[in-house]
mmCIF file of C-alpha atoms and ligand atoms in Angstrom:
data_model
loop_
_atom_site.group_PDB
_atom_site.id
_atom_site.type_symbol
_atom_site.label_atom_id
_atom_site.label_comp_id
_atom_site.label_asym_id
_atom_site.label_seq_id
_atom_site.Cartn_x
_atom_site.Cartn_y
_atom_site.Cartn_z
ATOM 1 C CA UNK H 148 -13.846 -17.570 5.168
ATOM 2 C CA UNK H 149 -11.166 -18.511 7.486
ATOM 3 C CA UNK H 150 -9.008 -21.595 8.105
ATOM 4 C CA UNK H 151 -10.639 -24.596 9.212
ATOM 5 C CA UNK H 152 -13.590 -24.480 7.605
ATOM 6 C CA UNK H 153 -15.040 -26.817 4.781
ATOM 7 C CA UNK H 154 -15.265 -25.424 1.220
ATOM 8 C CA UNK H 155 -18.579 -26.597 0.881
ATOM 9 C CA UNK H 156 -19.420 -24.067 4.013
ATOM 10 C CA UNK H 157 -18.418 -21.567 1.419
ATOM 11 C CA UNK H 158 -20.275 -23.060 -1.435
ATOM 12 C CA UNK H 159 -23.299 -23.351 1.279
ATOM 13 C CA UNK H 160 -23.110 -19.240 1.728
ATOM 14 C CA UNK H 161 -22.726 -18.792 -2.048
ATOM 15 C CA UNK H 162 -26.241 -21.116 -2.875
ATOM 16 C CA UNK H 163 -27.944 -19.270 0.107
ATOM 17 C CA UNK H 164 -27.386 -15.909 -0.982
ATOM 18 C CA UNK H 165 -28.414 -16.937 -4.806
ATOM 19 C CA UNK H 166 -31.713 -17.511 -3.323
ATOM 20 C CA UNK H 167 -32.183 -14.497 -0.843
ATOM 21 C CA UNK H 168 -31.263 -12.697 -3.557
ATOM 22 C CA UNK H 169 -34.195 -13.927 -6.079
ATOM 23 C CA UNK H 170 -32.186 -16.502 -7.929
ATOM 24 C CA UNK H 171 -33.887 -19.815 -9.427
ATOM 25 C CA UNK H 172 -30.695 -21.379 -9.540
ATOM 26 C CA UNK H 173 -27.309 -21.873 -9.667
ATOM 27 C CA UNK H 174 -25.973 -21.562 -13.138
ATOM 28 C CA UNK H 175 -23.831 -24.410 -12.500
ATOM 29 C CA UNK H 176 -22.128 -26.025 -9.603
ATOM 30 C CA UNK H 177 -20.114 -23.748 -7.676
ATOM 31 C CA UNK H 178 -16.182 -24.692 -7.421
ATOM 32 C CA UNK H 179 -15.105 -23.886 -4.025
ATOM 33 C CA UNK H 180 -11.146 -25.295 -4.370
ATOM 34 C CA UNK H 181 -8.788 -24.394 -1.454
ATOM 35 C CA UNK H 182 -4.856 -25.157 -1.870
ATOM 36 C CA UNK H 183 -3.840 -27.579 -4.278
ATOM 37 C CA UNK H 184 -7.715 -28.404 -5.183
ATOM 38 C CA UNK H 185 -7.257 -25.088 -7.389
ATOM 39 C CA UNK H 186 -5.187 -26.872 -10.004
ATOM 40 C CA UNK H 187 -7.812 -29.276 -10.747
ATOM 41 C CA UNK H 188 -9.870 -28.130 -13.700
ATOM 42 C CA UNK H 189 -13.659 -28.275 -12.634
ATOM 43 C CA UNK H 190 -13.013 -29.395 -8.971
ATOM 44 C CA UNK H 191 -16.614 -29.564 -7.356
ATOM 45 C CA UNK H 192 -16.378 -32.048 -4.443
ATOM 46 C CA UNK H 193 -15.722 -28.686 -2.515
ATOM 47 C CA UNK H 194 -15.292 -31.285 0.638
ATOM 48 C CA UNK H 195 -11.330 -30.122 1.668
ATOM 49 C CA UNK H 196 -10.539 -27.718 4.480
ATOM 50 C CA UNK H 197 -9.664 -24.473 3.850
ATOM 51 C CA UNK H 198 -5.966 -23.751 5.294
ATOM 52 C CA UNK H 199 -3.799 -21.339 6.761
ATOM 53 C CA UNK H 200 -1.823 -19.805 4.001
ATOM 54 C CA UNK H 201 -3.447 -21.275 0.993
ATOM 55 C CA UNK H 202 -5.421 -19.190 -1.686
ATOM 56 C CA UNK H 203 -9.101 -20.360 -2.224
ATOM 57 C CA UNK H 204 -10.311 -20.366 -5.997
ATOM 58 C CA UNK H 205 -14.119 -19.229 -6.116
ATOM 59 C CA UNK H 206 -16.128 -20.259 -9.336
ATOM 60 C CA UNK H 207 -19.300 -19.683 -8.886
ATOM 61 C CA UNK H 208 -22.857 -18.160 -10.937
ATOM 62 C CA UNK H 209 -26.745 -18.050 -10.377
ATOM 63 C CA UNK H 210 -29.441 -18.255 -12.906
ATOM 64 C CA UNK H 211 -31.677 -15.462 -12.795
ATOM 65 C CA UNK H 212 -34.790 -15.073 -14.900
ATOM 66 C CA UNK H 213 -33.311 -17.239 -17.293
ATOM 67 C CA UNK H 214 -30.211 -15.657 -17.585
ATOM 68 C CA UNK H 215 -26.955 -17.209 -16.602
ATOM 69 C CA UNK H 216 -23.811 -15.631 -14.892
ATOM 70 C CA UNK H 217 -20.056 -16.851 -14.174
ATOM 71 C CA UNK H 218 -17.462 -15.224 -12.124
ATOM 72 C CA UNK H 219 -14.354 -16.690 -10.741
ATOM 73 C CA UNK H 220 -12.336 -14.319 -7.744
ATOM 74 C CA UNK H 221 -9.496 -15.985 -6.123
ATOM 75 C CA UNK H 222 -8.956 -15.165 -2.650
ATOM 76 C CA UNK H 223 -6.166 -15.654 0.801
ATOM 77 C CA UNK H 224 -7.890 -17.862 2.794
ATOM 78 C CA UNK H 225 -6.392 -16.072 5.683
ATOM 79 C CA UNK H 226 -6.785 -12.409 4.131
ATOM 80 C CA UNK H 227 -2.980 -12.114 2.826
ATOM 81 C CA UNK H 228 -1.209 -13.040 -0.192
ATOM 82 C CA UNK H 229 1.878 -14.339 -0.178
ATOM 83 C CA UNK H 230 4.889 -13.031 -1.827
ATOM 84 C CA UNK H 231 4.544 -16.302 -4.528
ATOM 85 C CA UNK H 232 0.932 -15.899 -4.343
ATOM 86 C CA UNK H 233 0.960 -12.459 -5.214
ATOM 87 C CA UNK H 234 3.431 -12.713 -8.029
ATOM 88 C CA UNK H 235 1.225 -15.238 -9.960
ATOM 89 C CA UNK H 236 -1.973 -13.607 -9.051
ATOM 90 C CA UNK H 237 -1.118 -10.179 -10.981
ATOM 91 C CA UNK H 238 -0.235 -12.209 -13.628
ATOM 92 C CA UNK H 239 -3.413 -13.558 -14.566
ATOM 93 C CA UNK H 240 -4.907 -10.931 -13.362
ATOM 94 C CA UNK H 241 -2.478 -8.088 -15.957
ATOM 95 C CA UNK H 242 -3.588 -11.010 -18.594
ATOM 96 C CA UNK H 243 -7.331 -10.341 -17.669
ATOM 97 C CA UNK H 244 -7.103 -7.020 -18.175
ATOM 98 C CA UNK H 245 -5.100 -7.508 -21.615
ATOM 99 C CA UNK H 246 -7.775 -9.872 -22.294
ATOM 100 C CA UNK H 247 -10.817 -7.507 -21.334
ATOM 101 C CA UNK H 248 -8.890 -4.733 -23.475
ATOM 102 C CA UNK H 249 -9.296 -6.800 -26.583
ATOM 103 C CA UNK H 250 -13.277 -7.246 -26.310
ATOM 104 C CA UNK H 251 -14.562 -4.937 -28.574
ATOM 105 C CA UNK H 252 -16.068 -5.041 -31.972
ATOM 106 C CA UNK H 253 -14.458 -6.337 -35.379
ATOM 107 C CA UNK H 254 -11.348 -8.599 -32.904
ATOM 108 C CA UNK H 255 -11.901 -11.634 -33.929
ATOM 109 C CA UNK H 256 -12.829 -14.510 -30.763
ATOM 110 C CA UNK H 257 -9.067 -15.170 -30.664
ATOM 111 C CA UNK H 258 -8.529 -12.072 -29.379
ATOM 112 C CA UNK H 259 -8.974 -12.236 -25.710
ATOM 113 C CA UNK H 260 -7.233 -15.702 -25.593
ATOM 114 C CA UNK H 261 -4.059 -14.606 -27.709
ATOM 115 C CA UNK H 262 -3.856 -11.402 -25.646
ATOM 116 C CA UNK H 263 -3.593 -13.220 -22.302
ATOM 117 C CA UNK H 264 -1.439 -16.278 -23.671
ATOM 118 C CA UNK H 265 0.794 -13.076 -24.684
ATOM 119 C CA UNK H 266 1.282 -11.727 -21.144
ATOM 120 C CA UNK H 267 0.961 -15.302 -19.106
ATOM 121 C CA UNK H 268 3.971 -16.227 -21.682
ATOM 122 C CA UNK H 269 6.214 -13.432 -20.372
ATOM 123 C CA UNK H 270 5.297 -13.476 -16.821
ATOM 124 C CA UNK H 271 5.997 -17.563 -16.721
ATOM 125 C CA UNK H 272 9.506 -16.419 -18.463
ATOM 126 C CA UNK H 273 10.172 -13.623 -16.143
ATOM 127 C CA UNK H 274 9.204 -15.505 -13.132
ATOM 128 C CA UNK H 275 11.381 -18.513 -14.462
ATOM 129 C CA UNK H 276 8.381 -20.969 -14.920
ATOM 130 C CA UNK H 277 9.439 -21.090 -18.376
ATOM 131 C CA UNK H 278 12.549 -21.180 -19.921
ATOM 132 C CA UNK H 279 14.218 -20.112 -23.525
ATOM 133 C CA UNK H 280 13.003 -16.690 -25.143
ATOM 134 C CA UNK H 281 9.378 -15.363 -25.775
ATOM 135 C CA UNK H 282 8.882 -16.578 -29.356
ATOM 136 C CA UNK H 283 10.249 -20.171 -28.997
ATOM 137 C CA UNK H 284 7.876 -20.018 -25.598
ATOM 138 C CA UNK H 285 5.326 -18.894 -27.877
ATOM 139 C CA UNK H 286 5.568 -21.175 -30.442
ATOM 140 C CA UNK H 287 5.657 -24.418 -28.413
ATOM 141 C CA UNK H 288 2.961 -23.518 -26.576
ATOM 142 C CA UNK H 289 5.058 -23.817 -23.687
ATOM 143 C CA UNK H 290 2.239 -22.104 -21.403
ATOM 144 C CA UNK H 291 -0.098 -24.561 -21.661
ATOM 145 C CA UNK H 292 1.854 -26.762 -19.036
ATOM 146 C CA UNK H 293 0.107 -24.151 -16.440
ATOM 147 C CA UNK H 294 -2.747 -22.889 -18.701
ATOM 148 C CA UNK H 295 -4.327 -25.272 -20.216
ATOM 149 C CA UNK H 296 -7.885 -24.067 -20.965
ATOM 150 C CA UNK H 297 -9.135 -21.390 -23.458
ATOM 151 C CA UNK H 298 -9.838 -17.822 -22.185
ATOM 152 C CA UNK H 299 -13.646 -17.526 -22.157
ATOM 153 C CA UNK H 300 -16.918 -18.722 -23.914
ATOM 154 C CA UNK H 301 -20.121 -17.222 -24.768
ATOM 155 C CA UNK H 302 -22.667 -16.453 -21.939
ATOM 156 C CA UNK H 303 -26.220 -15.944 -21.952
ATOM 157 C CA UNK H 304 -29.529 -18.488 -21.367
ATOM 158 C CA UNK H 305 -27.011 -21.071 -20.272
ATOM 159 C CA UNK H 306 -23.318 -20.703 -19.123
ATOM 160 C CA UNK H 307 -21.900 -22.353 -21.880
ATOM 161 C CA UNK H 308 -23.804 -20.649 -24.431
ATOM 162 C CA UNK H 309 -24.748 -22.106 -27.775
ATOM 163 C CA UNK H 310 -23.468 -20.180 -30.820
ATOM 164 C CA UNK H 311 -20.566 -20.442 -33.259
ATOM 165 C CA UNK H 312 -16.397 -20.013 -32.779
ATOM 166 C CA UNK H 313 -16.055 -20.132 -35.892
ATOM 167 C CA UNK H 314 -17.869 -19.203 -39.347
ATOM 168 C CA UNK H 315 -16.013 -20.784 -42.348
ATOM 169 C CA UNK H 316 -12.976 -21.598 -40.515
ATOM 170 C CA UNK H 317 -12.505 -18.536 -39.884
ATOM 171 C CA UNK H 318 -12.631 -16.657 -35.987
ATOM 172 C CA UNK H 319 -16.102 -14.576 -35.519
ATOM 173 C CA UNK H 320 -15.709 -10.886 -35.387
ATOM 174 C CA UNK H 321 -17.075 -9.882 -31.987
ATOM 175 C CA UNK H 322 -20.320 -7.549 -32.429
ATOM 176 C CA UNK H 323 -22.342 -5.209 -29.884
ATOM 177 C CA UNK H 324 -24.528 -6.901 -27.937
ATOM 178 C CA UNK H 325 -22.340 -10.390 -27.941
ATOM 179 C CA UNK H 326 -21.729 -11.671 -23.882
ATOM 180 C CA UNK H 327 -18.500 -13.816 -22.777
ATOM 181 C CA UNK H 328 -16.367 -14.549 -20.262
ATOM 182 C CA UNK H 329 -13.065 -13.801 -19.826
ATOM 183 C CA UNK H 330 -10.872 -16.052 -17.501
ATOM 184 C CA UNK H 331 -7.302 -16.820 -17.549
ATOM 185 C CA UNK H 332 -5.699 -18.694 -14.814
ATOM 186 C CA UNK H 333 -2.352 -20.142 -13.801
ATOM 187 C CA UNK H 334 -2.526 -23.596 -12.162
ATOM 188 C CA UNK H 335 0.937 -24.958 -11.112
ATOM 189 C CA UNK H 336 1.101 -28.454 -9.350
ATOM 190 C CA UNK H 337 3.801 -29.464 -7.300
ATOM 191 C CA UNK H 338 6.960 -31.311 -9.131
ATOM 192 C CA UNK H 339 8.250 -31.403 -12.688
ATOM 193 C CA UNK H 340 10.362 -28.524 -11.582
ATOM 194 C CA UNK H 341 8.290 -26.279 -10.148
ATOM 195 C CA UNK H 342 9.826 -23.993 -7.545
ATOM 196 C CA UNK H 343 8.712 -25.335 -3.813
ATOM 197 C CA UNK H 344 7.363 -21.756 -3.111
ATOM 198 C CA UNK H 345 4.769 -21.695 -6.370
ATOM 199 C CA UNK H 346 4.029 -25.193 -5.863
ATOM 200 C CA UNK H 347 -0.100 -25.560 -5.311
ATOM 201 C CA UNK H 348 -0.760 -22.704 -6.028
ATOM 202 C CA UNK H 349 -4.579 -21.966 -8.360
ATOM 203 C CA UNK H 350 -5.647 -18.686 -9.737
ATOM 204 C CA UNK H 351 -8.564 -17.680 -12.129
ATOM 205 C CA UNK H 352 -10.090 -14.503 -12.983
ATOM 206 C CA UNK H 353 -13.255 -14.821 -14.925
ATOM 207 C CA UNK H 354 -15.557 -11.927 -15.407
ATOM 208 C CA UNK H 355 -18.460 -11.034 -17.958
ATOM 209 C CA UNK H 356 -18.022 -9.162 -20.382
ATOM 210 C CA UNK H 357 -20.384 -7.349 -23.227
ATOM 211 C CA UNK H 358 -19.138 -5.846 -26.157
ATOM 212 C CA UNK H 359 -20.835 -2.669 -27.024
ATOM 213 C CA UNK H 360 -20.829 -0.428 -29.845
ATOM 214 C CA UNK H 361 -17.287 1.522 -28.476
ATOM 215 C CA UNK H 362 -15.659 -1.484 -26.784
ATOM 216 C CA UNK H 363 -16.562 -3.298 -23.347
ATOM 217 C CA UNK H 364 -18.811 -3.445 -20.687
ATOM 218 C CA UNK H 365 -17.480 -5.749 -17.528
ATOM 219 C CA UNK H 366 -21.421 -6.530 -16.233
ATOM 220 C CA UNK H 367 -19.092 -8.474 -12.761
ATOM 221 C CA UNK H 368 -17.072 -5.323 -12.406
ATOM 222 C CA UNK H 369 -18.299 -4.489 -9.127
ATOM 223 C CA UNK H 370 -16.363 -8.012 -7.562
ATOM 224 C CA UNK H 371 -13.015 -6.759 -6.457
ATOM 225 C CA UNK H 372 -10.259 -8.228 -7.882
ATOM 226 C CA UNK H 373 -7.425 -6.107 -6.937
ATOM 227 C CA UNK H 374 -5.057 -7.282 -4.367
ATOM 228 C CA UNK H 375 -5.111 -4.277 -1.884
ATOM 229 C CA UNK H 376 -9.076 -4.368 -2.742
ATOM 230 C CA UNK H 377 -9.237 -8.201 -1.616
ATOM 231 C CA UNK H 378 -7.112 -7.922 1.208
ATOM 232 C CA UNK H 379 -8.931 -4.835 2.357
ATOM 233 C CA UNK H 380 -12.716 -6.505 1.698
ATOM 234 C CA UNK H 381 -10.994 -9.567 4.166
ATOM 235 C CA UNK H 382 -9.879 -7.323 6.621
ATOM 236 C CA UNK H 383 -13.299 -5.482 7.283
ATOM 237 C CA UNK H 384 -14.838 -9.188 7.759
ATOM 238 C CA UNK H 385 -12.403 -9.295 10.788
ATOM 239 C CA UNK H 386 -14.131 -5.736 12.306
HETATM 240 N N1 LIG R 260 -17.820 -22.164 -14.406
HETATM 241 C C1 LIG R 260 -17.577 -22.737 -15.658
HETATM 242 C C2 LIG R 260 -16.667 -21.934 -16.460
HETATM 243 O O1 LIG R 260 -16.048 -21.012 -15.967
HETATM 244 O O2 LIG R 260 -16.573 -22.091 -17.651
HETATM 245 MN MN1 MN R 261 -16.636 -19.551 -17.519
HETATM 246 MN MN1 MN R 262 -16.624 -19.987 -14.224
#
């Protein structure tokens, strides 16, 4: 990765090493958005060029023996967040983790998404994306301006697995053995008051996650997804 180049290049590498590696297929098409194509939900013309400065968003899963996977990483195009960059990214990144932390058995499905609308609510307010106080941010769903999907789905034979939310109106309890993702993001276009220096910027975090007996399992776990680990992994492409 490096500026100048075509996100489909990217998407190119990602379908080539599916196969070396044994895959059938992808699980879906890969979303390779650079810049401001991160803030469009389910971007796959993956025809921009990557640029100097700009974060590249990374969805991408193969199919293998049947099985599907999805994993989002975000990443510095040129191998360094910015200060803005940075500030969002451990945001969705802390919600992840809140997220992951409430995948285990007997949380209901909501559990994941509430804890990361929880943290994304407080970073937007500390960071002065939102205004007013946590509960009335809460309660209007004031978040959703900059994240406006749900936090995961279930996973398995295809990537949007079939299976029940909800039983009876009523939230599933998560049990051992269940797969899902979990992927927060922060997507804030340009305008309607948006800071200049947050403006474009896309992040998403998705990982897979099983629930086991005692809690959680992240099956991506080995994809970095810490900062220092990123920037590192984009240095030693450099050597
Ligand atoms: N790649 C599709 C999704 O994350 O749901
Ligand atoms: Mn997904
Ligand atoms: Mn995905």
């Amino acid at each position: 990765m490096r500026p100048g180049r075509a996100e489909y290049e990217i998407e190119a590498e990602l379908q080539y090493e599916f196969r070396r590696h044994g895959a059938q297929a992808p699980a879906y098409t890969p979303i390779v958005a650079g810049g401001a194509n991160a803030c469009i939900l389910h971007y796959v013309q993956n025809d921009g060029v990557l640029k100097d400065g700009d974060l590249v968003l990374i969805d991408a899963g193969c199919e293998l023996d049947g099985y599907a996977s999805d994993l989002t990483r975000t990443f510095p195009v040129s191998g360094k967040f910015s200060g803005p960059q940075k500030d969002i990214y451990e945001l969705v990144l802390a919600a992840q983790m809140a997220a992951i932390s409430a995948v285990k058995p007997g949380n209901a499905w909501s559990a994941p998404h509430e804890a990361a609308v929880k943290v994304l609510t407080q970073g937007l307010l500390d960071l002065g994306l939102l205004a007013g106080s946590v509960d009335q941010a809460a309660e209007s769903e004031a978040y959703r301006k900059f994240y406006m999907h749900r936090t995961g789905h279930w996973l398995g034979l295809d990537v949007h697995d079939a299976g029940d939310y909800k039983r009876e109106g009523r939230w599933r309890p998560l049990e051992p053995g269940m797969v899902l993702t979990v992927e927060p993001g922060c997507y804030i276009r340009a305008g309607a008051g948006v800071p200049e220096h947050f403006a474009n910027i896309g992040v998403r975090i998705e990982d897979d996650v099983l629930v086991t007996a005692s809690g959680n399992e992240i099956l991506t776990g080995e994809a970095p997804k810490r900062i220092a680990e990123i920037e590192d992994l984009m240095r030693s492409q450099d050597d």
